[in-house]
Coordinates of C-alpha atoms in Angstrom, one line a residue:
P1 CA -22.1 -14.1 -34.9
A2 CA -18.9 -12.1 -34.3
P3 CA -16.4 -12.1 -37.2
S4 CA -13.6 -14.6 -36.8
W5 CA -10.9 -11.8 -36.9
L6 CA -12.4 -10.0 -33.9
G7 CA -10.3 -10.7 -30.8
W8 CA -11.7 -12.2 -27.6
S9 CA -11.3 -8.9 -25.6
A10 CA -13.1 -6.9 -28.3
R11 CA -15.9 -9.5 -28.5
L12 CA -16.3 -9.2 -24.7
R13 CA -16.4 -5.4 -24.8
L14 CA -19.0 -5.6 -27.5
G15 CA -21.1 -8.1 -25.6
L16 CA -20.8 -10.7 -28.4
R17 CA -20.7 -13.9 -26.3
S18 CA -21.3 -17.1 -28.1
G19 CA -19.9 -20.6 -28.7
P20 CA -16.5 -21.3 -27.0
D21 CA -16.2 -17.7 -25.8
R22 CA -19.4 -18.0 -23.9
E23 CA -18.2 -21.2 -22.2
L24 CA -14.9 -19.5 -21.3
L25 CA -16.8 -16.5 -19.9
D26 CA -19.0 -18.7 -17.8
E27 CA -15.9 -20.4 -16.4
I28 CA -14.3 -17.1 -15.6
G29 CA -17.6 -16.0 -13.9
K30 CA -17.6 -19.1 -11.6
R31 CA -14.0 -18.6 -10.6
I32 CA -13.4 -14.9 -10.5
G33 CA -14.5 -14.6 -6.8
S34 CA -11.9 -12.4 -5.1
G35 CA -9.5 -12.7 -7.9
R36 CA -8.8 -10.4 -10.9
T37 CA -9.2 -11.2 -14.5
R38 CA -7.4 -9.3 -17.3
L39 CA -8.0 -9.7 -21.0
D40 CA -5.1 -8.8 -23.3
R41 CA -5.8 -8.6 -27.0
S42 CA -2.1 -8.3 -27.9
A43 CA -1.3 -11.6 -26.2
G44 CA -3.7 -13.5 -28.3
D45 CA -7.2 -14.6 -27.4
R46 CA -7.0 -15.3 -23.7
F47 CA -4.9 -14.2 -20.8
C48 CA -6.4 -14.6 -17.3
R49 CA -5.0 -13.9 -13.8
F50 CA -6.2 -15.5 -10.6
P51 CA -5.2 -15.5 -7.0
V52 CA -3.3 -18.6 -5.7
P53 CA -4.2 -21.3 -6.7
R54 CA -4.6 -20.1 -10.3
P55 CA -6.3 -22.8 -12.3
I56 CA -5.7 -23.2 -16.0
L57 CA -9.0 -22.6 -17.9
P58 CA -10.0 -24.3 -21.1
G59 CA -8.0 -23.0 -24.1
M60 CA -5.1 -21.8 -21.9
S61 CA -1.6 -23.1 -21.6
S62 CA 0.4 -23.2 -18.4
A63 CA 2.6 -20.4 -19.9
S64 CA -0.5 -18.1 -20.0
V65 CA -0.8 -18.1 -16.2
I66 CA 1.2 -15.6 -14.1
P67 CA 3.2 -17.7 -11.5
P68 CA 2.3 -17.3 -7.8
D69 CA 4.3 -14.8 -5.9
P70 CA 7.0 -16.6 -3.8
A71 CA 7.1 -15.9 -0.1
P72 CA 10.0 -13.3 0.0
H73 CA 11.3 -14.2 3.5
E74 CA 11.4 -17.9 2.7
T75 CA 13.2 -17.1 -0.6
L76 CA 15.8 -15.0 1.2
A77 CA 16.4 -17.7 3.8
A78 CA 16.8 -20.3 1.1
R79 CA 19.4 -18.1 -0.6
G80 CA 21.4 -18.0 2.6
A81 CA 20.3 -14.6 4.0
V82 CA 20.5 -14.6 7.8
L83 CA 17.8 -12.8 9.8
I84 CA 19.3 -10.5 12.4
P85 CA 17.0 -10.1 15.5
S86 CA 16.2 -6.5 16.0
T87 CA 13.6 -4.1 17.4
A88 CA 11.6 -1.6 15.5
D89 CA 13.5 1.2 17.2
E90 CA 16.9 -0.3 16.2
R91 CA 15.7 -0.6 12.6
A92 CA 14.4 3.0 12.6
D93 CA 17.9 4.1 13.7
L94 CA 19.5 2.2 10.9
V95 CA 17.1 3.8 8.3
D96 CA 17.7 7.2 9.8
A97 CA 21.5 6.8 9.4
N98 CA 21.1 6.3 5.7
D99 CA 20.9 9.0 3.0
W100 CA 17.7 7.4 1.6
S101 CA 15.9 8.5 4.8
R102 CA 16.3 12.2 4.2
R103 CA 13.1 12.1 2.2
L104 CA 11.2 10.9 5.3
S105 CA 10.3 12.4 8.6
W106 CA 11.2 10.7 11.8
A107 CA 7.6 9.7 12.4
E108 CA 7.5 8.1 8.9
I109 CA 10.8 6.3 9.5
A110 CA 9.5 5.0 12.8
T111 CA 6.3 3.7 11.1
L112 CA 8.2 2.2 8.2
A113 CA 10.6 0.4 10.6
K114 CA 7.8 -1.8 11.9
Y115 CA 7.4 -3.4 8.5
L116 CA 11.1 -4.0 7.8
R117 CA 13.3 -7.0 8.5
Y118 CA 17.1 -7.0 9.1
Y119 CA 19.3 -9.4 7.2
R120 CA 23.0 -10.3 6.7
L121 CA 24.4 -11.6 3.5
D122 CA 27.8 -13.3 3.2
P123 CA 30.0 -12.4 0.1
G124 CA 28.7 -14.0 -3.0
K125 CA 25.2 -14.8 -1.7
V126 CA 22.4 -13.9 -4.1
L127 CA 19.8 -11.4 -3.1
F128 CA 17.6 -11.9 -6.1
K129 CA 17.9 -13.4 -9.6
E130 CA 17.1 -12.0 -13.0
G131 CA 13.9 -13.4 -14.4
E132 CA 12.4 -14.3 -11.0
H133 CA 9.2 -12.8 -9.5
D134 CA 10.1 -12.3 -5.8
A135 CA 9.0 -8.9 -4.7
F136 CA 11.0 -6.9 -2.1
L137 CA 13.4 -3.9 -1.9
A138 CA 16.5 -3.9 0.1
L139 CA 18.1 -0.9 1.7
V140 CA 21.9 -1.4 2.0
V141 CA 23.0 -0.7 5.6
S142 CA 26.6 -1.8 5.2
G143 CA 28.7 -3.6 2.6
S144 CA 27.7 -3.5 -1.1
I145 CA 25.6 -5.3 -3.6
E146 CA 26.8 -6.1 -7.1
I147 CA 24.2 -5.9 -9.9
R148 CA 24.7 -8.3 -12.9
K149 CA 22.8 -8.4 -16.2
N150 CA 22.5 -11.2 -18.7
D151 CA 23.4 -10.6 -22.4
L152 CA 21.7 -12.2 -25.4
A153 CA 23.9 -15.2 -25.0
D154 CA 22.7 -15.6 -21.4
Q155 CA 26.1 -14.6 -20.0
D156 CA 25.9 -12.3 -17.0
H157 CA 28.1 -9.2 -16.7
P158 CA 28.6 -6.7 -13.8
V159 CA 26.9 -3.4 -14.4
A160 CA 26.9 -1.6 -11.1
I161 CA 27.9 -1.7 -7.4
V162 CA 25.3 -0.4 -4.9
G163 CA 26.7 0.7 -1.6
R164 CA 25.5 1.9 1.8
G165 CA 22.4 4.1 1.8
K166 CA 21.2 2.9 -1.6
V167 CA 18.2 0.7 -2.4
V168 CA 17.9 -2.2 -4.8
G169 CA 14.9 -4.1 -6.1
E170 CA 12.5 -1.1 -5.6
M171 CA 10.7 -1.6 -8.9
S172 CA 9.3 -4.9 -7.7
L173 CA 7.1 -3.1 -5.1
L174 CA 5.4 -1.1 -7.9
D175 CA 4.9 -3.7 -10.6
R176 CA 4.7 -7.5 -11.0
S177 CA 7.4 -7.8 -13.7
A178 CA 10.2 -10.3 -13.4
R179 CA 13.5 -9.1 -12.0
S180 CA 15.5 -7.2 -14.7
A181 CA 18.9 -8.1 -13.2
T182 CA 20.6 -10.3 -10.6
A183 CA 21.9 -8.8 -7.3
K184 CA 24.5 -10.5 -5.1
A185 CA 26.5 -9.5 -2.1
A186 CA 30.0 -8.2 -3.2
L187 CA 31.1 -8.0 0.5
A188 CA 29.6 -9.1 3.8
T189 CA 26.5 -7.0 3.6
E190 CA 23.6 -6.0 5.9
I191 CA 20.3 -4.9 4.5
L192 CA 16.8 -3.9 5.6
V193 CA 14.1 -5.6 3.6
L194 CA 10.6 -4.4 2.7
T195 CA 8.4 -7.0 1.0
R196 CA 5.5 -6.1 -1.2
P197 CA 2.9 -7.7 1.2
Q198 CA 4.4 -5.6 4.0
F199 CA 4.4 -2.5 1.8
E200 CA 0.8 -3.0 0.9
T201 CA -0.1 -3.5 4.6
L202 CA 1.8 -0.3 5.4
C203 CA -0.1 1.7 2.7
L204 CA -3.4 0.5 4.2
A205 CA -2.5 1.1 7.8
A206 CA -0.6 4.4 7.4
P207 CA -1.5 6.0 4.0
A208 CA 0.6 9.1 4.6
T209 CA 3.7 7.1 5.3
G210 CA 2.9 4.8 2.4
L211 CA 2.8 7.8 0.1
A212 CA 6.0 9.1 1.5
V213 CA 7.8 5.7 0.9
T214 CA 6.3 5.5 -2.6
T215 CA 7.6 9.0 -3.4
A216 CA 11.0 8.0 -2.1
I217 CA 11.0 4.9 -4.3
A218 CA 9.9 6.9 -7.3
T219 CA 12.7 9.4 -6.6
S220 CA 15.3 6.7 -6.5
I221 CA 14.1 5.2 -9.8
A222 CA 14.1 8.7 -11.4
Q223 CA 17.6 9.4 -10.3
L224 CA 18.8 6.0 -11.6
L225 CA 17.1 6.7 -14.9
R226 CA 18.9 10.0 -15.2
Q227 CA 22.2 8.4 -14.4
T228 CA 21.6 5.7 -17.0
T229 CA 20.6 8.2 -19.6
G230 CA 23.7 10.2 -19.0
A231 CA 25.9 7.1 -19.3
L232 CA 24.2 6.2 -22.6
V233 CA 24.7 9.7 -24.0
E234 CA 28.4 9.5 -23.0
H235 CA 28.7 6.1 -24.6
L236 CA 27.1 7.4 -27.9
D237 CA 29.4 10.4 -27.9
H238 CA 32.5 8.3 -27.3
P239 CA 31.9 4.9 -28.8
G240 CA 34.5 2.2 -28.1
Q241 CA 35.7 3.8 -24.8

């Protein structure tokens, strides 16, 4: 028998399947189907991830299961975002007029525009909330978005204003982590939205354009990281200012 201190993932890798672990493994085998299962030793004995619906397996608590992804467009509508009717050509022109598009060719912009939706946000309307799992990026066409971050006392504070030609929420297309901040319209704002399902469809249908968009997203994140690092160094050099 496996020693009691040997974690579940280690026992699985070593092929030591017996007792309760064997029962759990059998249950996973029945349900894995088209889903994905991940075993994480650092999180304890068991951590499983399934497509919707994600059943709770024996020995798992509801907190162990990653919540299902919300439908992004339904979430936006519920938050008061208004869908603006538009054609793909009109959306392509809006993308082309923004600085963010300088990383893309016209053909890539035209392809990307087919997967975007055009929204309007009234002042104060929330685009996304810290801690939630909705997955989409927004390119600011006009107006501005205020970024707010909660402190340890769960009080939110403004940390940035994102204006025309900038993107927000781009990290959600690359990972499944919760939102790290809240974004809300500071003014009447128009945005172009790319959801993760549409992004994944784009990458399958037009891999070259998908790669170009991914590169543009990575470049935006790298620039933001450099700015944040610079601000941190300035703060450390001049504390209290």
